[in-house]
mmCIF file of C-alpha atoms in Angstrom:
data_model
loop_
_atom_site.group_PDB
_atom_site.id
_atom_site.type_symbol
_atom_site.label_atom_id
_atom_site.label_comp_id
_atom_site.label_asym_id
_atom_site.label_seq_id
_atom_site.Cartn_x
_atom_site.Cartn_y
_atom_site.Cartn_z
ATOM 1 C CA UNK A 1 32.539 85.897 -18.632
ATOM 2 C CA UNK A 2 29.364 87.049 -20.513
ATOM 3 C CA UNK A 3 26.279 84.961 -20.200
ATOM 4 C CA UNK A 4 23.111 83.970 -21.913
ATOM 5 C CA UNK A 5 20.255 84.036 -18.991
ATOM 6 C CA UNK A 6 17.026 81.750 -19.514
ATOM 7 C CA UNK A 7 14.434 82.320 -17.352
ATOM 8 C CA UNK A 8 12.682 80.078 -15.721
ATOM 9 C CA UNK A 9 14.726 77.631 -14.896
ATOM 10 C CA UNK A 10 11.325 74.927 -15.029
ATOM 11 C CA UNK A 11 8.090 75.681 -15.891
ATOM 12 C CA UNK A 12 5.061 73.226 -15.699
ATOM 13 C CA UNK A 13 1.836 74.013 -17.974
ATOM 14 C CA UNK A 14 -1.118 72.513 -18.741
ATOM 15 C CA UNK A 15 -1.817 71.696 -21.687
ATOM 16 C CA UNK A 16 -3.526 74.066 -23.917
ATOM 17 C CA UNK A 17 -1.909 76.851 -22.002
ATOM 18 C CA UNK A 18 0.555 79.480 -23.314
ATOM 19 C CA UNK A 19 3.722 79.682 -22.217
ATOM 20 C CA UNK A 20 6.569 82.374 -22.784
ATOM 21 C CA UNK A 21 10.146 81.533 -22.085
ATOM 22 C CA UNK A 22 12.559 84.035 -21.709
ATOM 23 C CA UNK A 23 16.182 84.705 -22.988
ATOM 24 C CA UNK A 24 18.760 87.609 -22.024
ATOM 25 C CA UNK A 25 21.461 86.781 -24.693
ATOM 26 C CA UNK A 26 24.921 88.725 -24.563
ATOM 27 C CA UNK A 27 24.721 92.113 -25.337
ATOM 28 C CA UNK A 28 27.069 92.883 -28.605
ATOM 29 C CA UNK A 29 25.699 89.482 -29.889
ATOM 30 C CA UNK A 30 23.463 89.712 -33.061
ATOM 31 C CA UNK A 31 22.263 86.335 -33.666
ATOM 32 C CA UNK A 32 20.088 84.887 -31.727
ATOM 33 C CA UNK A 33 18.550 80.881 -31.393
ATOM 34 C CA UNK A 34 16.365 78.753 -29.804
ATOM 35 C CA UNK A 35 16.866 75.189 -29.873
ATOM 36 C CA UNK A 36 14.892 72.179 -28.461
ATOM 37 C CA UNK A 37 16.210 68.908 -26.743
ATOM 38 C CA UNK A 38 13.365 66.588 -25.830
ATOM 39 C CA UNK A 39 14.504 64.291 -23.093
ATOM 40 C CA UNK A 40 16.714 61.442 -24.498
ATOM 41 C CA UNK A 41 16.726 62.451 -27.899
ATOM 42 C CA UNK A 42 19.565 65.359 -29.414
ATOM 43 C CA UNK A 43 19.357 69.015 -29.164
ATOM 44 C CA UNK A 44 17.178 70.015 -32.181
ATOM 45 C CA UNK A 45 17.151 73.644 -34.315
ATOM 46 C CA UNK A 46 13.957 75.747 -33.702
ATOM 47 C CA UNK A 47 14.718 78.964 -35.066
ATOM 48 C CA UNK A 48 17.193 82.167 -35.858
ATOM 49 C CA UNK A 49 16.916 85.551 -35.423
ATOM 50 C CA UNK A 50 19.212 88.876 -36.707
ATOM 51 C CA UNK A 51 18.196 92.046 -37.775
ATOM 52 C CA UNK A 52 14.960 91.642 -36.159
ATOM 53 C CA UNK A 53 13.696 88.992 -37.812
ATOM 54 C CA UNK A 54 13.489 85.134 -38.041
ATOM 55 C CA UNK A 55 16.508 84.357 -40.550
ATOM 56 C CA UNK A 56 15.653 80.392 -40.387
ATOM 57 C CA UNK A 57 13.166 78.295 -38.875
ATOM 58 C CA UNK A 58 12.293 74.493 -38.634
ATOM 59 C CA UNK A 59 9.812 72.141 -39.771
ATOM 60 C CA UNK A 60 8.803 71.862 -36.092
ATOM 61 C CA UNK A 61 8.568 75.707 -35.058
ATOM 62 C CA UNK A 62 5.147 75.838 -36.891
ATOM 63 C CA UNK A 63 2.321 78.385 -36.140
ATOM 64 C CA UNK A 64 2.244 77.193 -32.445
ATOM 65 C CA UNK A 65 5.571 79.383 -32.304
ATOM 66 C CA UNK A 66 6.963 82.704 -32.445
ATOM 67 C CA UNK A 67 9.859 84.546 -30.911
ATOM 68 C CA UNK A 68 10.109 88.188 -30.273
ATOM 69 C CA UNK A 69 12.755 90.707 -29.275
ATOM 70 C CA UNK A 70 10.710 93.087 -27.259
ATOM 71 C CA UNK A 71 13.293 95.751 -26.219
ATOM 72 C CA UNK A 72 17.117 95.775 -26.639
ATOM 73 C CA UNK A 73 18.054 92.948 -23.854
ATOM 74 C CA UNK A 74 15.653 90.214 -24.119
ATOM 75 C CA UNK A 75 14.292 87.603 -26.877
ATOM 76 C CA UNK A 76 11.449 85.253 -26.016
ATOM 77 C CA UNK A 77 9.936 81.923 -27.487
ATOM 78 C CA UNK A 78 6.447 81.950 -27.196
ATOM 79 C CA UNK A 79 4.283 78.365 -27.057
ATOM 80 C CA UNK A 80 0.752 78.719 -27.882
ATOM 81 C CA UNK A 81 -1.759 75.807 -26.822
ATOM 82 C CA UNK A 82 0.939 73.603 -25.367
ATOM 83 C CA UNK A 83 0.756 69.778 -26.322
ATOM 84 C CA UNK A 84 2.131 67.259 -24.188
ATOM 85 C CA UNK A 85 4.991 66.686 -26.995
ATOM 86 C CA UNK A 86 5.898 70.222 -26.248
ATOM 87 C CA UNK A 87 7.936 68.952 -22.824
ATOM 88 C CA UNK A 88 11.526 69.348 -23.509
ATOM 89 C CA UNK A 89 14.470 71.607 -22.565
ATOM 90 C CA UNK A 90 14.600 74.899 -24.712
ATOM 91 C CA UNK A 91 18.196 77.058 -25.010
ATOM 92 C CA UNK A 92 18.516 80.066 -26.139
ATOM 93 C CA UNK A 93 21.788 80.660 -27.394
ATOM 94 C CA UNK A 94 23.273 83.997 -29.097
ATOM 95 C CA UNK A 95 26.211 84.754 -30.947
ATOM 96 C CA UNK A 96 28.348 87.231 -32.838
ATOM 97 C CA UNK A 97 28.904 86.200 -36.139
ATOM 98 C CA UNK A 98 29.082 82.093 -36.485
ATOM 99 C CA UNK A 99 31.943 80.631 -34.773
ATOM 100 C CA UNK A 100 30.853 78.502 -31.415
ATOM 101 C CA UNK A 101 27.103 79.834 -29.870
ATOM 102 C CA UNK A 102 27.447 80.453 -26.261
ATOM 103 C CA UNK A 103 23.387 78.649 -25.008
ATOM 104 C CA UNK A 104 21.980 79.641 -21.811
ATOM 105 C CA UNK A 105 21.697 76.896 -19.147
ATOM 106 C CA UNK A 106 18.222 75.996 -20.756
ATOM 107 C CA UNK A 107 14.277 75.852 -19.724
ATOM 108 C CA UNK A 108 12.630 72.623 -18.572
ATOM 109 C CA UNK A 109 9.116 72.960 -20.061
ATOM 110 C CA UNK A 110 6.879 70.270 -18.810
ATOM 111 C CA UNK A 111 3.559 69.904 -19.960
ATOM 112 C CA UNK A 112 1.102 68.266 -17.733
ATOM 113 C CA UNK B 1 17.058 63.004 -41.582
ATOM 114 C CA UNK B 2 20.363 62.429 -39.522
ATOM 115 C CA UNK B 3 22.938 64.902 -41.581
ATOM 116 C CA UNK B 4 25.114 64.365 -38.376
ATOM 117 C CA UNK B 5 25.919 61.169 -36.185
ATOM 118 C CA UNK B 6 27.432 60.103 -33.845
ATOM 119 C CA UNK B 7 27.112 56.755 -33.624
ATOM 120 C CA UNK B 8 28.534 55.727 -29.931
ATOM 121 C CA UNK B 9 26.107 56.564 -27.742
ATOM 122 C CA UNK B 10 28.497 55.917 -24.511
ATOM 123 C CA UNK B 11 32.246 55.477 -23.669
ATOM 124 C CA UNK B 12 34.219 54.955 -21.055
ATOM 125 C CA UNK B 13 37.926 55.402 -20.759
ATOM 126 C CA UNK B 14 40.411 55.372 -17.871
ATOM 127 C CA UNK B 15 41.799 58.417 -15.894
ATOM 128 C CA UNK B 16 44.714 59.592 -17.460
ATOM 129 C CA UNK B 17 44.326 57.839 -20.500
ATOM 130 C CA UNK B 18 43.208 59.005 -24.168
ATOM 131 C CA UNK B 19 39.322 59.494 -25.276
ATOM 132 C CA UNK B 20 38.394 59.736 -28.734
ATOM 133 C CA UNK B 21 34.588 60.726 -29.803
ATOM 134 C CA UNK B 22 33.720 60.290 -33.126
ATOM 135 C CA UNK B 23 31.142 61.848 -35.246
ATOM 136 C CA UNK B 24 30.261 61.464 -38.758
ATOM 137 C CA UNK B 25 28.731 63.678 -41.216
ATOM 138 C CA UNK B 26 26.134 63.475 -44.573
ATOM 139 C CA UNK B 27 26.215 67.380 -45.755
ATOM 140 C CA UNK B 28 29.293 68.197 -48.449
ATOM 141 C CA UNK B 29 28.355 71.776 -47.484
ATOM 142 C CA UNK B 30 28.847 71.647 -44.179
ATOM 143 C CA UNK B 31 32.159 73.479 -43.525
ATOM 144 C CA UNK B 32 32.640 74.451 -40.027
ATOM 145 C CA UNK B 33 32.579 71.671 -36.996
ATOM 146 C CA UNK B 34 31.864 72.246 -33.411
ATOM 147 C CA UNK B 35 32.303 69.978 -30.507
ATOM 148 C CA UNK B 36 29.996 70.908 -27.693
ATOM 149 C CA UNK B 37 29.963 69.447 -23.762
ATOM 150 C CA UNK B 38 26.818 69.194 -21.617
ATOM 151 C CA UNK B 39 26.539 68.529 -18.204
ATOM 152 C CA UNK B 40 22.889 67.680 -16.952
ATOM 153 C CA UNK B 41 21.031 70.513 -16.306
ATOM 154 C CA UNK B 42 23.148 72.506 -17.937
ATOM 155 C CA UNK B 43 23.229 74.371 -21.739
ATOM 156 C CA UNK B 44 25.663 72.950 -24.153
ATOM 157 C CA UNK B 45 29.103 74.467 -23.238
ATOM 158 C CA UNK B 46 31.441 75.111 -26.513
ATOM 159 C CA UNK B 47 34.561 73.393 -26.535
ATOM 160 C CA UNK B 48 36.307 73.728 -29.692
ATOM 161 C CA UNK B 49 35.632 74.293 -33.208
ATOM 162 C CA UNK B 50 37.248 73.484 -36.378
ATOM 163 C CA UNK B 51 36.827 74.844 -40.021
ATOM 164 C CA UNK B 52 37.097 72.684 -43.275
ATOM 165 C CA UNK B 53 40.599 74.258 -44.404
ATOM 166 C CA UNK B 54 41.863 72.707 -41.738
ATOM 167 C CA UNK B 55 42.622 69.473 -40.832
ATOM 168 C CA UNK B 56 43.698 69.372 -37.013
ATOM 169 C CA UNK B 57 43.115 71.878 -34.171
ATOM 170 C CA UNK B 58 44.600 71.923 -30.761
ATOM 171 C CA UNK B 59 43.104 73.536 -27.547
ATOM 172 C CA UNK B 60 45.274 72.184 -24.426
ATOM 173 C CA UNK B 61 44.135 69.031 -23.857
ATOM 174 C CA UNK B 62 41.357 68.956 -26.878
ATOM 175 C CA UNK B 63 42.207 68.493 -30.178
ATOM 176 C CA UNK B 64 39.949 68.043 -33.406
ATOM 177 C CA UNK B 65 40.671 66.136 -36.262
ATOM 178 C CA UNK B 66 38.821 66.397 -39.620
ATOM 179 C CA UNK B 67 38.377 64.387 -42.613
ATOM 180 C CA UNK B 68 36.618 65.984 -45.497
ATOM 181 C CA UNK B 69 36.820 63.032 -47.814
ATOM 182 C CA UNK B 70 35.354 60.935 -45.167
ATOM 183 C CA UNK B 71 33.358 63.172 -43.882
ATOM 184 C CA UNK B 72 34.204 62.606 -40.438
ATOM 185 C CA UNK B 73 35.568 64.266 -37.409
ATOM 186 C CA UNK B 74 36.819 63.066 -34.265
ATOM 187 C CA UNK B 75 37.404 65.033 -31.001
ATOM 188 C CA UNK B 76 40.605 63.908 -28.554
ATOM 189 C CA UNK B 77 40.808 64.316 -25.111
ATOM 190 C CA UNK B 78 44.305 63.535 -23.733
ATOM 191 C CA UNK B 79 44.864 62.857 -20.723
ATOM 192 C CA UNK B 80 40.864 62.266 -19.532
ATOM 193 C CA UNK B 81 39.836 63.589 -16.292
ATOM 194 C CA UNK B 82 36.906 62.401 -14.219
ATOM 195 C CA UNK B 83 35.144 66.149 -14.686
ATOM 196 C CA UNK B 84 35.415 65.569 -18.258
ATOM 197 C CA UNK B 85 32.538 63.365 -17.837
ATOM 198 C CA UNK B 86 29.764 64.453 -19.745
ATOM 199 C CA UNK B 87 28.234 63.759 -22.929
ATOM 200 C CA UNK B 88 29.526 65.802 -26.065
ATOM 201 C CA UNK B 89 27.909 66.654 -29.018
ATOM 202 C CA UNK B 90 29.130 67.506 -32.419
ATOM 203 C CA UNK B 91 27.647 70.032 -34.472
ATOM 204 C CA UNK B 92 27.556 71.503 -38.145
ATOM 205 C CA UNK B 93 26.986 74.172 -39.946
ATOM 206 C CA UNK B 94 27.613 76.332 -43.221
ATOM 207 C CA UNK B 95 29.899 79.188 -41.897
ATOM 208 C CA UNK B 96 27.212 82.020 -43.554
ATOM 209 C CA UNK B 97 23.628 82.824 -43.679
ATOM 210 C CA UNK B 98 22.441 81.307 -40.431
ATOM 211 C CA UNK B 99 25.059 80.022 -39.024
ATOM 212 C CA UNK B 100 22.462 77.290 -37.754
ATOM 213 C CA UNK B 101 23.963 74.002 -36.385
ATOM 214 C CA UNK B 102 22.761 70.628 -36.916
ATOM 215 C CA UNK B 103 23.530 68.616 -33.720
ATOM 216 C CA UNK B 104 24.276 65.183 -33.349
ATOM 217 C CA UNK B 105 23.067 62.508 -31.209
ATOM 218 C CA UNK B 106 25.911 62.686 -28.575
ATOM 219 C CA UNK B 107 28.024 60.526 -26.905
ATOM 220 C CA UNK B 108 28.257 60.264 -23.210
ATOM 221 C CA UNK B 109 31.695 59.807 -21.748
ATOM 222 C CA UNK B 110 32.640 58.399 -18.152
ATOM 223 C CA UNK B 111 35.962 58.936 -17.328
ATOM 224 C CA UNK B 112 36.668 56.386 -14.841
ATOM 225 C CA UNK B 113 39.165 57.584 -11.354
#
């Protein structure tokens, strides 16, 4: 079964530091997401991307973010100067056309 | 700004017996419904969906009811399984544009052996 592939699994920072997370979504799959779920709290909407470009974006993916789809295969969420408040899990999740997302198993970004 | 909730934040149920998750809903435009199961350390893992023409959708075991005028859905799970244990999560969204979903809270269920 087609997966979305997040890498790395956990990645400590300090804070101030950049920080790029990665995302291999599925390959016929034109939307794209990254979504946030600091721990204890619910999984929050950062931003979409199709066509190349953000579609949608939160109140909380500010200046401090951006995403990027380099080549064909890979889209990345990009942290600049980290903040402790930063530390949360991040999925990347792609889809078709609506119906259900399929999210890849998620990044543990801790900010020290 | 809580557009979804779900307002039990754990259940437990019996082996073999029914669960029933409940989630309720503040956006008229929503119009398609997702229930979503996560295991720690894992992504979100889509169960089953259900759009607002229907009412009721069956997946094996899994079945979603909605209820526009109450804005509420309500997810099924008959008979419960100890590896259903997880929590769930409902989810929104306006079936165009973004197709962005607004998550809920979750619930976490422990089905008990």
């Amino acid at each position: 079964e087609p997966e979305v592939t997040q890498t790395p699994s956990h990645q400590v920072t300090q804070m101030g530091q950049e920080v790029i997370l990665r995302c291999v979504p599925i390959s016929n799959h034109l939307y794209f997401y990254w979504y946030r779920q600091i721990l204890g709290q619910k999984v929050e909407f950062l931003v979409s991307f199709y066509n190349n470009e953000i579609s949608e974006k939160s109140e909380i993916f500010d200046d401090q973010f951006s995403v990027e789809r380099p080549d064909g295969s890979n889209f990345t969420l990009k942290i600049r100067s980290t903040k402790l408040e930063d530390s949360a899990m991040y999925f990347c999740a792609s889809s078709e056309r609506g119906g259900g997302y399929t999210f890849g198993s998620g990044t543990r970004l801790t900010v020290v | 700004d809580q557009q979804v909730k779900q307002n039990s934040p754990s259940l437990s149920v019996q082996e073999g017996r029914i669960s029933i998750l409940n989630c309720d809903y503040t956006n008229s435009m929503f119009d398609y419904f997702l229930w979503y199961k996560k295991y720690p350390a894992e992504g979100p893992t889509f169960l089953i969906s259900i759009s607002s023409i229907k009412d009721k959708n069956e997946d094996g075991r899994f079945t979603v009811f909605l209820n526009k005028s109450a804005k509420h859905l309500s997810l099924h799970i008959v008979p419960s399984q100890p590896g259903d244990s997880a929590v769930y999560f409902c989810a929104a969204s306006k079936n165009s544009g973004t197709y962005k979903y607004i998550f809920g809270t979750g619930t976490r269920l422990k089905v008990l052996a």
